[in-house]
PDB file of C-alpha atoms and ligand atoms in Angstrom:
ATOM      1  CA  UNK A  61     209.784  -2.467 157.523  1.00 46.00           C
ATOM      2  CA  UNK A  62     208.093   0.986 156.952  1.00 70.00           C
ATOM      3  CA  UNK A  63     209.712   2.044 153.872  1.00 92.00           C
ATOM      4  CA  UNK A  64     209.487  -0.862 151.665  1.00 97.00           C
ATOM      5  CA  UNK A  65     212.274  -0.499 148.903  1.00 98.00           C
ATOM      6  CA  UNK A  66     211.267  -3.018 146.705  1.00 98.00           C
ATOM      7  CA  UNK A  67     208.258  -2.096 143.675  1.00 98.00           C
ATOM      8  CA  UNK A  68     206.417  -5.259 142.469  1.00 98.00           C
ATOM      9  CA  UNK A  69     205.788  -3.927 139.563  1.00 98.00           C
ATOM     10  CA  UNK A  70     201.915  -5.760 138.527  1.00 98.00           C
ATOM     11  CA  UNK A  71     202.729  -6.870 134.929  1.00 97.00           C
ATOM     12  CA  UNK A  72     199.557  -8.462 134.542  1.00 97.00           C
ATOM     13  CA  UNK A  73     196.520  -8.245 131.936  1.00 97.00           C
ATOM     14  CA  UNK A  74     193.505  -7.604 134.449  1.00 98.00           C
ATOM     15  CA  UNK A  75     192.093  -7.023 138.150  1.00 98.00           C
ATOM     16  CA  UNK A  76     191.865 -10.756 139.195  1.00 98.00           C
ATOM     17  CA  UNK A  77     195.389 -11.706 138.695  1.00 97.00           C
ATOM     18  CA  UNK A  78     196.632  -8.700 139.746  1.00 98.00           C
ATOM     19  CA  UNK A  79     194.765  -9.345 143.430  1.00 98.00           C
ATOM     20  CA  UNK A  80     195.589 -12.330 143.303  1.00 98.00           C
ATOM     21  CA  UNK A  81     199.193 -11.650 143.107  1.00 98.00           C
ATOM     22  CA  UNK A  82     199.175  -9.191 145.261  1.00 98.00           C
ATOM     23  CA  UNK A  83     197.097 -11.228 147.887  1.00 98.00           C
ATOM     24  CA  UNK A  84     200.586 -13.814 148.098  1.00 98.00           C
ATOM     25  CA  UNK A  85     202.710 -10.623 149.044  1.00 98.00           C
ATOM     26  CA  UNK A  86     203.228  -8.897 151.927  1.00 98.00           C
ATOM     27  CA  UNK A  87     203.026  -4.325 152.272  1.00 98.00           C
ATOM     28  CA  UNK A  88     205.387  -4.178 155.251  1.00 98.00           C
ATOM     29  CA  UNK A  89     207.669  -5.723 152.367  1.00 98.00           C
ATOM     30  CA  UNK A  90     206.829  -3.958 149.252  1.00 98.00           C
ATOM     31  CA  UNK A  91     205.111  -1.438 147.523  1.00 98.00           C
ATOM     32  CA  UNK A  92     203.146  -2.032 144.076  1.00 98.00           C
ATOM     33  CA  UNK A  93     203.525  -0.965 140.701  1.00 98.00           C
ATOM     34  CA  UNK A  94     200.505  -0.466 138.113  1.00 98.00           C
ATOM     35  CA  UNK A  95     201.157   0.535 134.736  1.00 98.00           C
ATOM     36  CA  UNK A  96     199.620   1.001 131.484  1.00 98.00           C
ATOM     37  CA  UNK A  97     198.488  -2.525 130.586  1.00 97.00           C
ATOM     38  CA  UNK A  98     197.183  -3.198 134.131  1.00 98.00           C
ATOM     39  CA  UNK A  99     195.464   0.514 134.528  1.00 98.00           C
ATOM     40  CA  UNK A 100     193.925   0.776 130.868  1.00 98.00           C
ATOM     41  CA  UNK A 101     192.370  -3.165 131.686  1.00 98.00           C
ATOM     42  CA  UNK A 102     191.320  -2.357 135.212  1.00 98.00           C
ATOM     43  CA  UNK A 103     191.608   1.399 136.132  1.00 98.00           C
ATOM     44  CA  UNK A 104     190.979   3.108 139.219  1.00 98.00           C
ATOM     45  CA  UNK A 105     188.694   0.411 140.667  1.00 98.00           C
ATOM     46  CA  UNK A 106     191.638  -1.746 141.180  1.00 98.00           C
ATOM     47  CA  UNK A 107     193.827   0.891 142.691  1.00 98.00           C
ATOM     48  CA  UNK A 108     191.644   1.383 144.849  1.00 98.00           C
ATOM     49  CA  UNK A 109     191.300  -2.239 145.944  1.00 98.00           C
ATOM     50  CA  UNK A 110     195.355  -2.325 146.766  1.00 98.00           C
ATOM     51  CA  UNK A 111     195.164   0.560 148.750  1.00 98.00           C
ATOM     52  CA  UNK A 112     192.769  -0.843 150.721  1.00 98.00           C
ATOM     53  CA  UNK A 113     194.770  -3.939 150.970  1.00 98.00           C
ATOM     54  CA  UNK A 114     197.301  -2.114 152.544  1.00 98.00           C
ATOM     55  CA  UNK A 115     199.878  -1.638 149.743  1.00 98.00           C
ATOM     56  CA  UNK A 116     201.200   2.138 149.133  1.00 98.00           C
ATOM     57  CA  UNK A 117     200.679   2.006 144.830  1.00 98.00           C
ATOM     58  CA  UNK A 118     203.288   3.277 142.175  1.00 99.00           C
ATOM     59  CA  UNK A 119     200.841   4.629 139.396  1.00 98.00           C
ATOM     60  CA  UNK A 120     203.320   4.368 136.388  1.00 98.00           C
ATOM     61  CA  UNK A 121     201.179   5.765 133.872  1.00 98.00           C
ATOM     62  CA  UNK A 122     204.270   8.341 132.379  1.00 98.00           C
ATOM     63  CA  UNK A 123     202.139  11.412 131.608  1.00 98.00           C
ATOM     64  CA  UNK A 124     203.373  13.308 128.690  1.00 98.00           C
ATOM     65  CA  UNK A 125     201.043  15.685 127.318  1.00 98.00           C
ATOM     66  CA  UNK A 126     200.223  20.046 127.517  1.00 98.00           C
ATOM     67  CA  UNK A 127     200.981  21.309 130.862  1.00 98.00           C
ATOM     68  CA  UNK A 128     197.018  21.574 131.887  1.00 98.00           C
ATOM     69  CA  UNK A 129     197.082  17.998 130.873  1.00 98.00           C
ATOM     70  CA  UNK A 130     199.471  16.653 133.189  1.00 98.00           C
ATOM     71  CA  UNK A 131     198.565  19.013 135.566  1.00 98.00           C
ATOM     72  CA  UNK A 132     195.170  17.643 135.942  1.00 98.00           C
ATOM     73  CA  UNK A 133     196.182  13.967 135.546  1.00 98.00           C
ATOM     74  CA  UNK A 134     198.426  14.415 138.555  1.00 98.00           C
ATOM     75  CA  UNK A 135     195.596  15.737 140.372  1.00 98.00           C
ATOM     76  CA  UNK A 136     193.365  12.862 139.827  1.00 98.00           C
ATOM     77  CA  UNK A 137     196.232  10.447 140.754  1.00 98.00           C
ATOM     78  CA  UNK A 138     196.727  12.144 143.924  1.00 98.00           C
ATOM     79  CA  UNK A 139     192.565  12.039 144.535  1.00 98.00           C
ATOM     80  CA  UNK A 140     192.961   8.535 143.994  1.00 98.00           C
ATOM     81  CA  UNK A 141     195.525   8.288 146.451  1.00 98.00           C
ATOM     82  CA  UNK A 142     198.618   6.667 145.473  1.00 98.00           C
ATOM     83  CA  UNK A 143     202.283   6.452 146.546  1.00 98.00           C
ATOM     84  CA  UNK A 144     204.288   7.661 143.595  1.00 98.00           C
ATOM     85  CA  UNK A 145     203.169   9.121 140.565  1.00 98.00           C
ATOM     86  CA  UNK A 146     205.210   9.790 136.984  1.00 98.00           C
ATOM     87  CA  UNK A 147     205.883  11.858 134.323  1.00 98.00           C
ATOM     88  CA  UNK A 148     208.291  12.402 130.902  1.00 98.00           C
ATOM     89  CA  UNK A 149     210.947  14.741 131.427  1.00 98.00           C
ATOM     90  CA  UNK A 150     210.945  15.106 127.517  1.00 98.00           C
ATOM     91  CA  UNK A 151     207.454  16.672 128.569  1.00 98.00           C
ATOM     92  CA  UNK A 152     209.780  19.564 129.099  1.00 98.00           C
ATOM     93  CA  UNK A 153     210.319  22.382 131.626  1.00 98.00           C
ATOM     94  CA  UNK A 154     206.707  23.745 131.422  1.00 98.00           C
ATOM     95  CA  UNK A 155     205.136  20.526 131.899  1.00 98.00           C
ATOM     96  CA  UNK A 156     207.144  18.881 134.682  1.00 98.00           C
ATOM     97  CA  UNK A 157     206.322  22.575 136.918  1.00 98.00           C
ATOM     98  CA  UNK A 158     202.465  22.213 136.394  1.00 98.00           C
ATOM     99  CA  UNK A 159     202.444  18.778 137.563  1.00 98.00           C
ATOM    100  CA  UNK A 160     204.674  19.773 140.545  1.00 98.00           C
ATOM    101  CA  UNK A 161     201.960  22.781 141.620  1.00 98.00           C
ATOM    102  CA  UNK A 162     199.136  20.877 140.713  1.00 98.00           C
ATOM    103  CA  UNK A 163     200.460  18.399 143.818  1.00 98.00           C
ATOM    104  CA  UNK A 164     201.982  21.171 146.158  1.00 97.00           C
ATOM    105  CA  UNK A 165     200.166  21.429 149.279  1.00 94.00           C
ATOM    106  CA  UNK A 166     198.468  18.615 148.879  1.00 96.00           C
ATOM    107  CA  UNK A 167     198.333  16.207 151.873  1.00 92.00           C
ATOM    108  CA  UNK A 168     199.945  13.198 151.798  1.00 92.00           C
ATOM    109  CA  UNK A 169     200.834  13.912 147.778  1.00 97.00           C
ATOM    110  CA  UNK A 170     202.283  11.075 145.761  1.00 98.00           C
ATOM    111  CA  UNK A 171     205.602  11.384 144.959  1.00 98.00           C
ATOM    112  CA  UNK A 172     206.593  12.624 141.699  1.00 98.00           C
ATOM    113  CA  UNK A 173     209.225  11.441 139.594  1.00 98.00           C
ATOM    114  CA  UNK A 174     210.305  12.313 135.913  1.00 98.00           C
ATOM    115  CA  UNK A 175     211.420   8.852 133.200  1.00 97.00           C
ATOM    116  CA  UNK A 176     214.405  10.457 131.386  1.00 95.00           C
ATOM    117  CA  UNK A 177     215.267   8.431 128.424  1.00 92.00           C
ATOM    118  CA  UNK A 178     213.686   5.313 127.707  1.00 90.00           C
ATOM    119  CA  UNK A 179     216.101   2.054 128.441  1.00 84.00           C
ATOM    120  CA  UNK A 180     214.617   1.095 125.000  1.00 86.00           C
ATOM    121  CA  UNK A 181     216.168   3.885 123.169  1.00 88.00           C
ATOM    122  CA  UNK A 182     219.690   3.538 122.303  1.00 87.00           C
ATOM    123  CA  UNK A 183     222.164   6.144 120.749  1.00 91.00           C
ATOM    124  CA  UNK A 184     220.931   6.128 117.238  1.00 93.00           C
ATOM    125  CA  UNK A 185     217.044   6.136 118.505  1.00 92.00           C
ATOM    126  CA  UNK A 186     217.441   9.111 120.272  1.00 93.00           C
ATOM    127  CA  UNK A 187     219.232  10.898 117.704  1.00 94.00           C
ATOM    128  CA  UNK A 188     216.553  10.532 115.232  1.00 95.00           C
ATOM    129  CA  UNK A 189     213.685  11.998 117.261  1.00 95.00           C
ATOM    130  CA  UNK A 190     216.878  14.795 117.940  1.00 95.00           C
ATOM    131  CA  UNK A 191     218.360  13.989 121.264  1.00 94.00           C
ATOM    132  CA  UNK A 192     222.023  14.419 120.107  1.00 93.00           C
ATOM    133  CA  UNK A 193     225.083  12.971 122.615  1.00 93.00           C
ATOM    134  CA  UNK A 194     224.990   9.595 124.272  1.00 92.00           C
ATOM    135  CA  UNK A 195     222.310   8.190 126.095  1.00 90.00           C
ATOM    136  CA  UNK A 196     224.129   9.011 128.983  1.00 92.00           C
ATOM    137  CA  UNK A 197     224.360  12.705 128.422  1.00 94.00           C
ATOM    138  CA  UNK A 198     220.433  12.800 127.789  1.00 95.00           C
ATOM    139  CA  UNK A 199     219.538  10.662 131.059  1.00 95.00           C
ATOM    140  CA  UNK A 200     221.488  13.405 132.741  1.00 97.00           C
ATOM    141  CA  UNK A 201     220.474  16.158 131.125  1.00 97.00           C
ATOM    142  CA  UNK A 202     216.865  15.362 131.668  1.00 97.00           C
ATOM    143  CA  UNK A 203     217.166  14.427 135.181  1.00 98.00           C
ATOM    144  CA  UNK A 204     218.683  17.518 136.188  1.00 98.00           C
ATOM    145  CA  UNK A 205     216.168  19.496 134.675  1.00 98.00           C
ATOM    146  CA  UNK A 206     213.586  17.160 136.558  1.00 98.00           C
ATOM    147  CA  UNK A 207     215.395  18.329 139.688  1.00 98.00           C
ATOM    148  CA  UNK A 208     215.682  22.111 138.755  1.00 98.00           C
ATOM    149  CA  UNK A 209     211.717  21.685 138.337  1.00 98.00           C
ATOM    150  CA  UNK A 210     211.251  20.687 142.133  1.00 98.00           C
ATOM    151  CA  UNK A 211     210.360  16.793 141.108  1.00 98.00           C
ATOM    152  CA  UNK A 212     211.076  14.215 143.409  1.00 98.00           C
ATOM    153  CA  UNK A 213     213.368  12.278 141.438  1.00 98.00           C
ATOM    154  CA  UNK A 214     213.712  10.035 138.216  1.00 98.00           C
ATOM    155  CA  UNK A 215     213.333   6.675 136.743  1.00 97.00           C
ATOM    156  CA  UNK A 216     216.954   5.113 135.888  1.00 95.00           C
ATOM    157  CA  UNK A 217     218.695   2.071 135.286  1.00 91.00           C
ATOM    158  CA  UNK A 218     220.685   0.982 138.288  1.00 91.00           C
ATOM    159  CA  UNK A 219     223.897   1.659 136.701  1.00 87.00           C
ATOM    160  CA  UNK A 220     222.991   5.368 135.609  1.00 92.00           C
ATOM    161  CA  UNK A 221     222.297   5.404 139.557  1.00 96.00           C
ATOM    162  CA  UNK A 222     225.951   6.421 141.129  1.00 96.00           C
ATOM    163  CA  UNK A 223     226.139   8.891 138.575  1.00 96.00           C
ATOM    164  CA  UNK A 224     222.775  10.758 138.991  1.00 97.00           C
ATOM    165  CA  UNK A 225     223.292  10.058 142.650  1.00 97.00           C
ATOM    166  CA  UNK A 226     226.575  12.280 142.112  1.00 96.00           C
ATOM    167  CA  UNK A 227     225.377  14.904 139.924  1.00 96.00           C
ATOM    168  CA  UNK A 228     221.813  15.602 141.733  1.00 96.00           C
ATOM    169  CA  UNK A 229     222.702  15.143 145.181  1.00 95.00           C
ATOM    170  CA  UNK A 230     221.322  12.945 148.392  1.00 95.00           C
ATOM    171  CA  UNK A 231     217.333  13.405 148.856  1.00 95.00           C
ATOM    172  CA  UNK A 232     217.012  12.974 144.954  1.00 98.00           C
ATOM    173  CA  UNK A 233     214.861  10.017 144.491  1.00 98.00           C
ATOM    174  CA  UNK A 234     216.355   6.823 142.180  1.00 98.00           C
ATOM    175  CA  UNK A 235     213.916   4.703 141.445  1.00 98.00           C
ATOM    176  CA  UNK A 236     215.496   1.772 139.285  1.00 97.00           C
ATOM    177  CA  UNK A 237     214.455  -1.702 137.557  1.00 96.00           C
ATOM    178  CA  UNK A 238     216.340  -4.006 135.587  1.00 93.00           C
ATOM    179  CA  UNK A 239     216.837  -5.882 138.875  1.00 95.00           C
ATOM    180  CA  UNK A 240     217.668  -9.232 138.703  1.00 95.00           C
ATOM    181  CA  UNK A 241     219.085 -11.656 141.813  1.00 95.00           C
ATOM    182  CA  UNK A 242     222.493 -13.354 140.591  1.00 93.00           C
ATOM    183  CA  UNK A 243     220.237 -16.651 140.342  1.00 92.00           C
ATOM    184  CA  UNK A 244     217.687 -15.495 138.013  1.00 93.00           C
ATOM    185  CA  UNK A 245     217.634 -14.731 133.908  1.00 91.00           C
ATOM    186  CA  UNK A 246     217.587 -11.533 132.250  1.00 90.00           C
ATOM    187  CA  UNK A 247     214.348 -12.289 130.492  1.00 90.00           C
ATOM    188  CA  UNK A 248     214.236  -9.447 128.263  1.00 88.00           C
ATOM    189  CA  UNK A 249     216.499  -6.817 130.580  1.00 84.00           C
ATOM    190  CA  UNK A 250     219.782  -5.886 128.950  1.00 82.00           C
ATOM    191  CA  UNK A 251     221.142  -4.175 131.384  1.00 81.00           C
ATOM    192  CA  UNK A 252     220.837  -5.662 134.438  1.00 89.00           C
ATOM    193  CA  UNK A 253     221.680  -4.795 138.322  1.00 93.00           C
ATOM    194  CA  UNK A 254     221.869  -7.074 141.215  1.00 96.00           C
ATOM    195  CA  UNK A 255     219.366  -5.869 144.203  1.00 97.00           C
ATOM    196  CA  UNK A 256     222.996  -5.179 146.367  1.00 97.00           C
ATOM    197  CA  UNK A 257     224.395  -3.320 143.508  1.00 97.00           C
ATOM    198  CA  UNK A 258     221.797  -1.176 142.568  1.00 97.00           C
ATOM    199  CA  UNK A 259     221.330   0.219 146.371  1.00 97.00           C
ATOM    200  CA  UNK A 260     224.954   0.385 145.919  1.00 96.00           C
ATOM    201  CA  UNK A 261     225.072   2.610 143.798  1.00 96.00           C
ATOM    202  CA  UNK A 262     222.206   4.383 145.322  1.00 97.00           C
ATOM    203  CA  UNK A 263     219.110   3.565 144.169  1.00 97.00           C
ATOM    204  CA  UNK A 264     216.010   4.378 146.969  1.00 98.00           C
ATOM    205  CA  UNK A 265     213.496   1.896 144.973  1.00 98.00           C
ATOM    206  CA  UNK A 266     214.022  -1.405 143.222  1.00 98.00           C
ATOM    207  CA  UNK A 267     211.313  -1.792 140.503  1.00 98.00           C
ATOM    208  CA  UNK A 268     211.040  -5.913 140.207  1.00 98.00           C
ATOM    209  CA  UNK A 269     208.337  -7.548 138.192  1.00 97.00           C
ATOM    210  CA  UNK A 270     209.432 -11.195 136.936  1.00 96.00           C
ATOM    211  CA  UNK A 271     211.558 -12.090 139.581  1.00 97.00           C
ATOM    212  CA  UNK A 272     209.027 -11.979 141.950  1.00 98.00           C
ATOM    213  CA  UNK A 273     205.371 -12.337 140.260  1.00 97.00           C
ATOM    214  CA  UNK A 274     206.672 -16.024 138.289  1.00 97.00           C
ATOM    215  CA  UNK A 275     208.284 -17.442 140.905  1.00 97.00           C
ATOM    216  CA  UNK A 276     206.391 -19.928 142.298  1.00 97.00           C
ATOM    217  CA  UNK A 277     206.451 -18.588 145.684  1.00 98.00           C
ATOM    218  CA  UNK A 278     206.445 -14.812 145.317  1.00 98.00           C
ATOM    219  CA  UNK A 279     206.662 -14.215 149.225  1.00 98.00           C
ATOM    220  CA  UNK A 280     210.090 -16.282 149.623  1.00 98.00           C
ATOM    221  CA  UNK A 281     211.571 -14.435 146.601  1.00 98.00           C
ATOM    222  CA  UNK A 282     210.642 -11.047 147.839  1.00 98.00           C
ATOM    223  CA  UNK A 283     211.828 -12.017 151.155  1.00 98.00           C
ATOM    224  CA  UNK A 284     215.398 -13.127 149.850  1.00 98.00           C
ATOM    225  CA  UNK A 285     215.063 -10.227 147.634  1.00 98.00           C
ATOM    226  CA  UNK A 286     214.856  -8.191 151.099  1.00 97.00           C
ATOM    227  CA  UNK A 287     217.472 -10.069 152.837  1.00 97.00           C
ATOM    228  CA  UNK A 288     219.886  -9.503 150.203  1.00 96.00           C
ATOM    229  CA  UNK A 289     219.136  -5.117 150.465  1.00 95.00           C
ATOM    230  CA  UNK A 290     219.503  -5.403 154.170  1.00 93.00           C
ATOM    231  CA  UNK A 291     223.122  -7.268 154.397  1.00 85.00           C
TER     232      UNK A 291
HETATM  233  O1  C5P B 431     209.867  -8.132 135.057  1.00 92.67           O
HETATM  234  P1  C5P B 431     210.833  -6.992 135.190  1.00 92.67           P
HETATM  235  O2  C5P B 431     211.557  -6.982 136.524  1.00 92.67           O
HETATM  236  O3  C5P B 431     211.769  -6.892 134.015  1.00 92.67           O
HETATM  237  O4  C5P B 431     209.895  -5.697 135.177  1.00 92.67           O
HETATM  238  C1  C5P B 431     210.424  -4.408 135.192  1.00 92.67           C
HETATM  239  C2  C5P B 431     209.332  -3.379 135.221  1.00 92.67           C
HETATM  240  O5  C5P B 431     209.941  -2.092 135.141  1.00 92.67           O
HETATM  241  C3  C5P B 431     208.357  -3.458 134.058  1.00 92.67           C
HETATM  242  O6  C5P B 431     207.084  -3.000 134.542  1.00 92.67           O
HETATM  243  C4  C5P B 431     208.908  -2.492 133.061  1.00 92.67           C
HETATM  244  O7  C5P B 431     207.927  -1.945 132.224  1.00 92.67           O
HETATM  245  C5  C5P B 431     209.479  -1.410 133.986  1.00 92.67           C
HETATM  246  N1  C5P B 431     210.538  -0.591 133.404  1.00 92.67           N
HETATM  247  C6  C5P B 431     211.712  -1.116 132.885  1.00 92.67           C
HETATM  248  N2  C5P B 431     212.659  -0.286 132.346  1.00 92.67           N
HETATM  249  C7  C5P B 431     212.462   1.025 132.351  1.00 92.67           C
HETATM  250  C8  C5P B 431     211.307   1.584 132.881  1.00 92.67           C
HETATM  251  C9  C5P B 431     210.357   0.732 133.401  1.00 92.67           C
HETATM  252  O8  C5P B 431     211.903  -2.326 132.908  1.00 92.67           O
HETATM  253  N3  C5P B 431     213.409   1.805 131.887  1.00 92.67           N
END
C-alpha cells in the first residue's frame, strides 16, 4: 500500500518506547503520529530516527502563535522532513497564509492542515473564549477559512467528516481520530467512528493511537484495522 490511511498516532512518554513501538509496525501500512508529549520528551532526534525507519511522520505539534512564528516553525518542520504538518485555524487568516508561503515551493513539503475546534470544547466552552453558534457552525466556519487560505485540509471528528466533505469539496484533506473498531472501548473518546464509517463519510486519514499501540499485537490490529478500510 503506498498511501497508508491509517496514523498511529505515538502516545508515548519518550524515544525508546516510541521505537520500540514503531519497530512492531509496518510503513507500507501506516504512517506515524508525534505530538506534543512525545516531541517536547524526544524532539527532532527521534523524528528523525522514524524517517529513517521508513515511516512518512505526522508532526502534530498545532502551531498557534504570530504569523512569523508559525511561519518559521513550518519551515523547520519541513527541514526536518516530515509528512504532514499542523496548525490552529483560530490562529486566524494571517497566520494560516504565512505558514502556507513559508512551505510553497518547497520540495516534497509536508502537508498542511488547520485543527478547527477542539473535540474537547463543547458549546458552552467555546462560547466563553467567544466562539458563538454550535460547535458545528465553528468547525465549519474555521475549516472553510482553512481552505480559503490554500491549506491542505483540517483535523475533524469522523462524523463532522460528510459534512466538511460537502461543504469544502473533494481534494480537501480529512484527517480524523476518534476511531475505534466495533470490538474495542471508547477509552476516553466520546464520539467515536468505526474505521468503515469514518472513510464513509470521507475521511482520507484515520488517526488511531490505543487501538493499535495496547494491543498486544499491534501488527494484527493494524492489519484488521486495514482489512476493514479496504472491504
Ligand atoms: O488512542 P486514541 O485513538 O484515542 O488517540 C487519538 C489521538 O488523536 C491522540 O493522539 C489524540 O491526542 C488525537 N486527537 C484526538 N482528538 C482530536 C484531535 C487529536 O483524539 N480532536
Amino acid at each position: 500500500m503506498s498511501d497508508p490511511r491509517v496514523i498511529v498516532a505515538l502516545d508515548v512518554p519518550e524515544a525508546g518506547s516510541a521505537l520500540a513501538l514503531a519497530a512492531r509496525l509496518d510503513p507500507k501500512l501506516c504512517r506515524l503520529k508525534v505530538g506534543k508529549e512525545l516531541y517536547t520528551a524526544a524532539g527532532p532526534q527521534l523524528v528523525e530516527k522514524l524517517l529513517q525507519s521508513g515511516f512518512a511522520v505526522f508532526l502534530d505539534l498545532k502551531f498557534h502563535d504570530i504569523p512569523n512564528t508559525v511561519a518559521a516553525a513550518c519551515a523547520a518542520a519541513a527541514e526536518l522532513g516530515v509528512w504532514m504538518a499542523d496548525v490552529h485555524a483560530l490562529g486566524g487568516r494571517a497566520m494560516m497564509m504565512a505558514a502556507r508561503e513559508a512551505l510553497a515551493g518547497r520540495p516534497a513539503a509536508p502537508k498542511l492542515v488547520a485543527v478547527t475546534l477542539l473535540t474537547s470544547m463543547g458549546e458552552a466552552d467555546a462560547a466563553e473564549v467567544g466562539l458563538t453558534g454550535t460547535p458545528q457552525d465553528n468547525v465549519l466556519r474555521l475549516a472553510r477559512l482553512a481552505r480559503d487560505c490554500g491549506l491542505d485540509g483540517v483535523v475533524c471528528s469522523a462524523r463532522e467528516a460528510a459534512l466538511l466533505r460537502r461543504e469544502c469539496g473533494a481534494g480537501f484533506l480529512l484527517v480524523t481520530p476518534g476511531v475505534r473498531p466495533e470490538t474495542d472501548a471508547p477509552d476516553d473518546q466520546k464520539r467515536v467512528a468505526t474505521p468503515r464509517a469514518a472513510v464513509g463519510n470521507g475521511a482520507d486519514y484515520l488517526v488511531i493511537g490505543r487501538p493499535i499501540t495496547r494491543a498486544p499485537d499491534p501488527l494484527a490490529a493494524l492489519r484488521r484495522i486495514c482489512d476493514e478500510i479496504a472491504k
